[in-house]
Short mmCIF file of C-alpha atoms and ligand atoms in Angstrom, two decimals:
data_model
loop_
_atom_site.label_atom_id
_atom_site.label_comp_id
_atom_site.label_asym_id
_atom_site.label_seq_id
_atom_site.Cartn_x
_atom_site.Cartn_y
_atom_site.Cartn_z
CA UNK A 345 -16.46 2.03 0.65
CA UNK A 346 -19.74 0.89 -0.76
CA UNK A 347 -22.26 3.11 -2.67
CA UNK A 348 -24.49 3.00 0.03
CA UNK A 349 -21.63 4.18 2.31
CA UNK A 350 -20.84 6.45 0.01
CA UNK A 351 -23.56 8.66 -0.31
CA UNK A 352 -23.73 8.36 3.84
CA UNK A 353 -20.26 9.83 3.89
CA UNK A 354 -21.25 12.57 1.22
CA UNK A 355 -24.59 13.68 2.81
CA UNK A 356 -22.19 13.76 6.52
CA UNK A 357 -19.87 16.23 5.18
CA UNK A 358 -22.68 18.09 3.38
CA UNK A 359 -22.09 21.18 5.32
CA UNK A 360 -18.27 21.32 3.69
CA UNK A 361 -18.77 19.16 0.48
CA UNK A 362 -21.90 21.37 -0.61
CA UNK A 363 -19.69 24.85 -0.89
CA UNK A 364 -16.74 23.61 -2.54
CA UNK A 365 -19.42 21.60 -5.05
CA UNK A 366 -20.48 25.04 -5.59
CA UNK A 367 -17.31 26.77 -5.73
CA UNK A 368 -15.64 24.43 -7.98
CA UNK A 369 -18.50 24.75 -10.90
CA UNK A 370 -17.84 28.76 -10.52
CA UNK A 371 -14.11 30.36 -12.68
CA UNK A 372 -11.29 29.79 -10.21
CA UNK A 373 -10.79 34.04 -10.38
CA UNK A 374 -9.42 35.77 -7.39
CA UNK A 375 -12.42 35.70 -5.30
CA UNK A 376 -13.13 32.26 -6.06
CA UNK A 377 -9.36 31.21 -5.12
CA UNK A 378 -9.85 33.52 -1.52
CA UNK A 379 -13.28 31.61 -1.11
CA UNK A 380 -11.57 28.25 -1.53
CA UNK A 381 -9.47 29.00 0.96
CA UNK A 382 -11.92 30.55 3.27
CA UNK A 383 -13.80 27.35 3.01
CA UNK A 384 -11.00 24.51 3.64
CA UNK A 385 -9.91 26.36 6.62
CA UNK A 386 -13.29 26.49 8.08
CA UNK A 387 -13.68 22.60 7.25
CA UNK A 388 -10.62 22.39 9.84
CA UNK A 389 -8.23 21.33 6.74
CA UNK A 390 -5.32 22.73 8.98
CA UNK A 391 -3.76 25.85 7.05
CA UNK A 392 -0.96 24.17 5.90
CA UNK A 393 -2.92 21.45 3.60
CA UNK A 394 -5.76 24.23 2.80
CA UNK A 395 -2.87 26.46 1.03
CA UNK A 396 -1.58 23.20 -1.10
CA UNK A 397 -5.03 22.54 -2.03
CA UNK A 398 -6.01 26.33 -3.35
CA UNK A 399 -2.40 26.55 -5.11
CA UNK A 400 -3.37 23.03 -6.75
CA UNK A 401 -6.58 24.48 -7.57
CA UNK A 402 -5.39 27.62 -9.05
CA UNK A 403 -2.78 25.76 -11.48
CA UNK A 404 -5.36 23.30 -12.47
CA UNK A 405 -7.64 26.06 -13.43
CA UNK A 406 -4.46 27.87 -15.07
CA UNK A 407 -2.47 25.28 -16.89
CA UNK A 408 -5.66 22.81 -17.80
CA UNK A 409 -8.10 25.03 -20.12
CA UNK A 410 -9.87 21.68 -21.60
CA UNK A 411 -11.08 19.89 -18.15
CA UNK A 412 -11.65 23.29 -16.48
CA UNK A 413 -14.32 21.84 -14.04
CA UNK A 414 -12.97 18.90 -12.93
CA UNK A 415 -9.49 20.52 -12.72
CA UNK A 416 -9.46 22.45 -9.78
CA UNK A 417 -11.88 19.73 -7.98
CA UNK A 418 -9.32 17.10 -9.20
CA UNK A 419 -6.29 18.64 -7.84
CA UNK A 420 -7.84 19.69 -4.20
CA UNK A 421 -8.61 15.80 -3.56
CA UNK A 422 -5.50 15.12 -4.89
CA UNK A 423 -3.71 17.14 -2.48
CA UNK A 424 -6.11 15.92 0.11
CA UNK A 425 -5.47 11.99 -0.73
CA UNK A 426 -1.48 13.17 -0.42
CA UNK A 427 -1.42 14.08 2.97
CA UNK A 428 -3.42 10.75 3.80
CA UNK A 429 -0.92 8.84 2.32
CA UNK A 430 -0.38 6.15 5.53
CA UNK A 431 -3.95 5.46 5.85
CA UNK A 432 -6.40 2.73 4.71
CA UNK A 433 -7.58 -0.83 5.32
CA UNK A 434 -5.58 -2.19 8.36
CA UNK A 435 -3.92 -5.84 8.08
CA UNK A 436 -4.28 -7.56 11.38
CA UNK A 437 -1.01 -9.08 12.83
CA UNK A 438 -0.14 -12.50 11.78
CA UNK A 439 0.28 -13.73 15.28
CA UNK A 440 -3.36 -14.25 17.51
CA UNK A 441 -5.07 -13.05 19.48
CA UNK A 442 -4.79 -9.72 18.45
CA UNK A 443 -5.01 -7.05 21.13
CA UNK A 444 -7.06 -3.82 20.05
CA UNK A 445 -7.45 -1.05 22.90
CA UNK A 446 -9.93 1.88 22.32
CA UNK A 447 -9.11 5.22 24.41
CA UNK A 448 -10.36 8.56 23.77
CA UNK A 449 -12.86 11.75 25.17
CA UNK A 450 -16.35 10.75 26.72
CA UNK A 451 -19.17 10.07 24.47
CA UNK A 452 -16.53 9.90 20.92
CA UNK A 453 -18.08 6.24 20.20
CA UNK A 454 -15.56 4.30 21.81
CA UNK A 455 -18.13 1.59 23.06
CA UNK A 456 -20.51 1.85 19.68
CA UNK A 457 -16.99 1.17 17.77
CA UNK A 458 -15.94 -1.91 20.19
CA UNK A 459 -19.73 -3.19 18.80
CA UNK A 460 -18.77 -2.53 15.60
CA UNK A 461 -15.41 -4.13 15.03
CA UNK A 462 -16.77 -7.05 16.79
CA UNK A 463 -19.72 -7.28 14.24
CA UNK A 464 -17.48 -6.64 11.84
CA UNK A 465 -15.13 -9.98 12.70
CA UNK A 466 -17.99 -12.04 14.34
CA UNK A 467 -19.17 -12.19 10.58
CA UNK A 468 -16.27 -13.17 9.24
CA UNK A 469 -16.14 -16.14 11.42
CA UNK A 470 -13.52 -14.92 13.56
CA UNK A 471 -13.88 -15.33 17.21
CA UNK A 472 -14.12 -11.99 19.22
CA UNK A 473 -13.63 -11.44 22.77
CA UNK A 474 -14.27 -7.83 24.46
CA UNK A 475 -12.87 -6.40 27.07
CA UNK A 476 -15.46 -4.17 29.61
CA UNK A 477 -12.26 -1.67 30.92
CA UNK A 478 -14.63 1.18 31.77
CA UNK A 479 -15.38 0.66 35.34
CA UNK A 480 -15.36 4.44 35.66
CA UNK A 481 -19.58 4.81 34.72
CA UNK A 482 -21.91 2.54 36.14
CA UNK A 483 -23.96 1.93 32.86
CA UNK A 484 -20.66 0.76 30.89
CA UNK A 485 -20.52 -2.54 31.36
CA UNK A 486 -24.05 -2.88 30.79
CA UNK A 487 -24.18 -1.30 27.17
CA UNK A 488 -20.77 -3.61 26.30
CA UNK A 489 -22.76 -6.63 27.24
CA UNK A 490 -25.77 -5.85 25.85
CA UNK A 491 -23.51 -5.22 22.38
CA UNK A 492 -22.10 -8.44 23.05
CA UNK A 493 -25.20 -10.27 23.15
CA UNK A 494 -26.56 -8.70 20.06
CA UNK A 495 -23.00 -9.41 18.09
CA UNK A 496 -22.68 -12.99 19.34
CA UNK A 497 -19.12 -12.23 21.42
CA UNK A 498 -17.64 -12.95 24.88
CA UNK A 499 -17.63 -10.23 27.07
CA UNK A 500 -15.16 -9.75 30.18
CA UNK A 501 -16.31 -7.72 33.11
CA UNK A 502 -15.53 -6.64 36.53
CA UNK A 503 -17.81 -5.00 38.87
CA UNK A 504 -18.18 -1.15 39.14
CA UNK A 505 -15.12 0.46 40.22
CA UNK A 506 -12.44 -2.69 39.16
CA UNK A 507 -9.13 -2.44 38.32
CA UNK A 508 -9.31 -1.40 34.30
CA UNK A 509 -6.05 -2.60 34.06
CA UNK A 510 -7.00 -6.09 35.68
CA UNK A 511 -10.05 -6.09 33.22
CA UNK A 512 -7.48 -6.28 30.57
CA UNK A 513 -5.37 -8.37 31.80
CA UNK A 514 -8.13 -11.29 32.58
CA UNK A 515 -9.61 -10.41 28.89
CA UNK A 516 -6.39 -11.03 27.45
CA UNK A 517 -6.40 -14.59 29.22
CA UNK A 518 -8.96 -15.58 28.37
CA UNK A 519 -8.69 -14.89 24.92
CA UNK A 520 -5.61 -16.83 25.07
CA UNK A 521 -6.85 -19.59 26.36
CA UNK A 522 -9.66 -19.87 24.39
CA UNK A 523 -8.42 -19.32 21.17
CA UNK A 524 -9.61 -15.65 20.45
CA UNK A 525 -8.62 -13.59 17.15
CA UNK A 526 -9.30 -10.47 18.52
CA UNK A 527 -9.70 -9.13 22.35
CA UNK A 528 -11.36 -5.75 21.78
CA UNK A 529 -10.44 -3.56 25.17
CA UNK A 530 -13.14 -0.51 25.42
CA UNK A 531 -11.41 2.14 28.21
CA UNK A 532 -13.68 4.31 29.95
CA UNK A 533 -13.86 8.28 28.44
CA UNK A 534 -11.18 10.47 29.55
CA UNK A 535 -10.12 14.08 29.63
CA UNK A 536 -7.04 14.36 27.78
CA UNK A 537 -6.15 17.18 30.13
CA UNK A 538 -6.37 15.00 33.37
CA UNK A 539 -2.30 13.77 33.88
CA UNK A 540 -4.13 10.46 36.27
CA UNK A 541 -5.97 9.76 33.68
CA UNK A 542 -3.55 9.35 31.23
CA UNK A 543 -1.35 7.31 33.63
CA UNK A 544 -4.43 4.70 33.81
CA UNK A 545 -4.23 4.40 30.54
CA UNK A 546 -0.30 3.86 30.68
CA UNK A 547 -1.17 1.10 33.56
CA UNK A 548 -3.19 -0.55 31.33
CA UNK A 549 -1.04 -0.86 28.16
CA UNK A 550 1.76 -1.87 30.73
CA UNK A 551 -0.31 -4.83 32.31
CA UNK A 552 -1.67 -5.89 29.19
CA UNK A 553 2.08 -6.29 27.83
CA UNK A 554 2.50 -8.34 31.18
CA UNK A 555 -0.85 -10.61 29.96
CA UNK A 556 0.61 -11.52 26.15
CA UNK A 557 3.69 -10.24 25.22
CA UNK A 558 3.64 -7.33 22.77
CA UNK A 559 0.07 -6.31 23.92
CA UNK A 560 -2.21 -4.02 22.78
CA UNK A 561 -0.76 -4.53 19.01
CA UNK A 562 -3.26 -1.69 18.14
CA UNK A 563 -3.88 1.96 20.69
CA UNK A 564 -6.51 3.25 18.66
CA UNK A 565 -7.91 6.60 19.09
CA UNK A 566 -11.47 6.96 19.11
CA UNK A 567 -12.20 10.93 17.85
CA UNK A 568 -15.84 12.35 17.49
CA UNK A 569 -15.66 13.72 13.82
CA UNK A 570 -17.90 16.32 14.25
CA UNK A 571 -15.80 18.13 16.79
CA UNK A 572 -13.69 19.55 14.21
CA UNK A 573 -10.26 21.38 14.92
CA UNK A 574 -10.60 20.57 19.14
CA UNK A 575 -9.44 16.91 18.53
CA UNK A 576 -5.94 17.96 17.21
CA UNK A 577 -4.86 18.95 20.67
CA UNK A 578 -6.75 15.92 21.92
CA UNK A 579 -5.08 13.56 19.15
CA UNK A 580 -1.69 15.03 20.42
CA UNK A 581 -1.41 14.23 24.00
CA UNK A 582 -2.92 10.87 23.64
CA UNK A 583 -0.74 10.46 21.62
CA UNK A 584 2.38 11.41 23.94
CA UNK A 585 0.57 9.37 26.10
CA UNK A 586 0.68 5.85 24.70
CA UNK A 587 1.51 6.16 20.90
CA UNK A 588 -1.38 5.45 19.16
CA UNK A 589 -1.43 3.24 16.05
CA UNK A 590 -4.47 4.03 14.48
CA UNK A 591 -7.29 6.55 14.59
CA UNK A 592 -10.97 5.95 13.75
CA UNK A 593 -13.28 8.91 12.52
CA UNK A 594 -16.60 8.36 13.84
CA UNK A 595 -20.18 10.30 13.45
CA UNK A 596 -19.03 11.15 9.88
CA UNK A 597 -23.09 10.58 9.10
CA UNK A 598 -23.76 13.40 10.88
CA UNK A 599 -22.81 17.48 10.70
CA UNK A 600 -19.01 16.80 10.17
CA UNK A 601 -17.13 19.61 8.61
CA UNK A 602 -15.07 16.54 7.90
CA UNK A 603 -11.48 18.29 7.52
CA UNK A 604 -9.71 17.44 10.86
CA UNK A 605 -8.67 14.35 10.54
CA UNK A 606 -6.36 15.38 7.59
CA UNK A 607 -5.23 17.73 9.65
CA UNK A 608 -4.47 15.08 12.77
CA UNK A 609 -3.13 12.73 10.19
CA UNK A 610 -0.76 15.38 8.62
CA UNK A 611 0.68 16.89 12.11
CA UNK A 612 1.00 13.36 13.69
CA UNK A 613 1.39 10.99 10.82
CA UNK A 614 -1.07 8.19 12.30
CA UNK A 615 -3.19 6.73 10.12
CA UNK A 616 -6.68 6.53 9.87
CA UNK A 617 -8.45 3.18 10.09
CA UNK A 618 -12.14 3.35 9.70
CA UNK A 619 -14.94 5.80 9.95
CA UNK A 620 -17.87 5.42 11.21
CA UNK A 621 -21.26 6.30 10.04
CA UNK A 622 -23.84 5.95 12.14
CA UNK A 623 -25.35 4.26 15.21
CA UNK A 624 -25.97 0.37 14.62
CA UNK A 625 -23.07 -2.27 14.25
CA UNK A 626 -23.07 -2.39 10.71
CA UNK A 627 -22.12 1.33 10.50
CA UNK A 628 -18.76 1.05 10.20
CA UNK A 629 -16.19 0.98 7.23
CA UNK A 630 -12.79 0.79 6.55
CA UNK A 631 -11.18 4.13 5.78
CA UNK A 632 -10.91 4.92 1.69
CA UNK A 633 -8.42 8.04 1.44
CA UNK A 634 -9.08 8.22 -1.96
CA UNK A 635 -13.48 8.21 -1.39
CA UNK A 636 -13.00 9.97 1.40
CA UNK A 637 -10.93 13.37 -0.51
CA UNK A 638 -13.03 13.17 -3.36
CA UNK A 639 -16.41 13.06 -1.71
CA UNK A 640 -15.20 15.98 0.40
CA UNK A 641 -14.53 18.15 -2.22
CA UNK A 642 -17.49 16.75 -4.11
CA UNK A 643 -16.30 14.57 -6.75
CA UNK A 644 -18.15 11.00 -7.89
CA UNK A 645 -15.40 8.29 -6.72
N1 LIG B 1200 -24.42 9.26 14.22
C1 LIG B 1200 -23.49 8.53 14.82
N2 LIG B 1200 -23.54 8.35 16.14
C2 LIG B 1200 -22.57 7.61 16.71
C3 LIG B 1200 -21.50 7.05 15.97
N3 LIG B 1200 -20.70 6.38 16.83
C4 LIG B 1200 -21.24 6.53 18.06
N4 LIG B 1200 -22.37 7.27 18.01
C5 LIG B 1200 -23.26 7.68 19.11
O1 LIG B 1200 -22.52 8.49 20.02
C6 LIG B 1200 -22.98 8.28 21.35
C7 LIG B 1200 -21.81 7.92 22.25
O2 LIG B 1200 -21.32 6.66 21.85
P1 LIG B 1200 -20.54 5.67 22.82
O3 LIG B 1200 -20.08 4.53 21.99
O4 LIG B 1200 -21.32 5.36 24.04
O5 LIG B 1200 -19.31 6.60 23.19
P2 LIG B 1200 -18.14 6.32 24.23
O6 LIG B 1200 -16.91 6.92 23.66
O7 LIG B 1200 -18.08 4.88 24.56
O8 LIG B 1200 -18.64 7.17 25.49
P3 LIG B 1200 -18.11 7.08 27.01
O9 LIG B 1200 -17.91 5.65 27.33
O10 LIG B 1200 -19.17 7.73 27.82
O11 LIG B 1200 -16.84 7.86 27.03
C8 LIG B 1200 -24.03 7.19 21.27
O12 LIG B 1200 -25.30 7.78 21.24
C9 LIG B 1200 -23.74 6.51 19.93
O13 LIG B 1200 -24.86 5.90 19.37
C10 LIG B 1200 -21.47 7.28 14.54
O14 LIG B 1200 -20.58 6.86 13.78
N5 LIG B 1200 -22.49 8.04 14.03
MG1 LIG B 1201 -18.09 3.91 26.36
#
């Protein structure tokens, strides 16, 4: 992650990364060990991980008398880095086109993050194709194309109502046929505690197998980062759903408390992709375990 990005990510999780800055310049003594604790389960750490990290903490304040405040702060982010030990940059498959779907709750940034990849590999010179699969709200299809026109792709749309699944499946086409490295599917927002739902998502990863063989390569989950410890549960069944491949953490700019997605990456083991951080197409950057547990627990990377 750049510096720029950096400091975005930093200022996001202010509301976590300012106490333990705090706590961590303070003697690790009982009360500072309980606060520590306090504090990681709050920033929806997931108990499991938060107890590693004060234990860590606690021995690096014990057994390292010369580097006393870094120690502690050190050995948190190391913990934190541990459990995130699957995720980081993600190496597209050698094969093209290659077929990315984006499914998760209404309003996470599914349709901002479609805008983003694609600005992301528009730039590179690589030829972008997305697919408009939310039929489900009028407006969709609209905000797709107007991303598309802004980032330079193709855009594949049906009218209001369509077939998502046949959205895909004519996206995937024509990315085929005209020579696409990515086809970007954005799914309309779903409950993950509607069961039809869920099944139109199963249609569609089933009829874009049937459009290019071994289609979507990628089912990543879209999650809302300031939503904290709700998007476990939500991480979980779409995950029983379709098996997802990747997750991306977005509106980590804004009020996050930052900790859940080590928790959704520890109790599911799928790894994190990219964040993003903020609202325009160039907000978006590949996930940096290593930035991302340090800044978190307030240490320079
Ligand atoms: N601050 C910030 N806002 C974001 C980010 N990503 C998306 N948003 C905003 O979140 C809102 C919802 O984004 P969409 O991309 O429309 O979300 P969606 O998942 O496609 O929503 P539905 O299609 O309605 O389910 C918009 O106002 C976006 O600008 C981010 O990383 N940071
Ligand atoms: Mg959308």
């Amino acid at each position: 992650m750049s510096g720029g990005f950096f400091e975005k990510l930093k200022a996001g999780l202010n509301r976590t990364t300012a106490a333990l800055t705090n706590l961590f310049a303070r003697p690790m003594d009982e009360a500072s060990v309980e606060k520590l604790r306090e504090l990681l389960i709050a920033g929806d750490f997931g108990v499991t991980t938060s107890e590693e990290a004060v234990q860590a903490a606690k021995n690096a304040w014990k057994n390292n008398a010369e580097l006393r405040q870094a120690g502690p702060a050190e050995a948190a982010a190391q913990v934190i880095e541990n459990v995130l030990v699957n995720c980081g940059e993600w190496n597209p498959p050698s094969q093209k086109p290659a077929v990315i779907m984006l499914l998760g709750i209404n309003g996470a940034g599914k349709t901002t993050t479609a805008a983003k990849l694609v600005a992301r590999w528009q730039k590179k010179g690589q030829r972008c194709i997305l697919g408009a699969c939310d039929t489900f709200r009028a407006a969709a299809s609209e905000q797709l194309t107007s991303w598309a026109e802004k980032t330079g792709a193709e855009i594949v749309s049906g009218a209001a109502g369509a077939d998502p699944a046949a959205i895909a499946f004519d996206a995937i086409k024509a990315g085929v046929a005209r020579g696409a490295d990515y086809i970007i599917l954005d799914t309309a927002g779903r409950l993950h505690t509607k069961a039809h739902l869920l099944e139109e998502l199963r249609k569609i990863v089933r009829v874009t197998d049937k459009a290019l063989t071994g289609a979507p390569h990628e089912k990543w989950l879209v999650v809302d980062g300031s939503l904290g410890a709700n998007s476990i549960e939500q991480a979980k069944v779409f995950h029983e759903a379709v098996q997802l491949t990747g997750i991306i953490v977005t509106k980590l700019d804004g009020s996050a408390k930052g900790g859940a997605l080590v928790a959704i990456v520890r109790e599911l083991g799928i790894p994190v992709r990219f964040i993003g951080l903020g609202e325009t197409s160039e907000d978006l950057v590949p996930f940096d375990k290593k930035a991302y547990a340090r800044s978190v627990v307030g240490l320079e990377v």
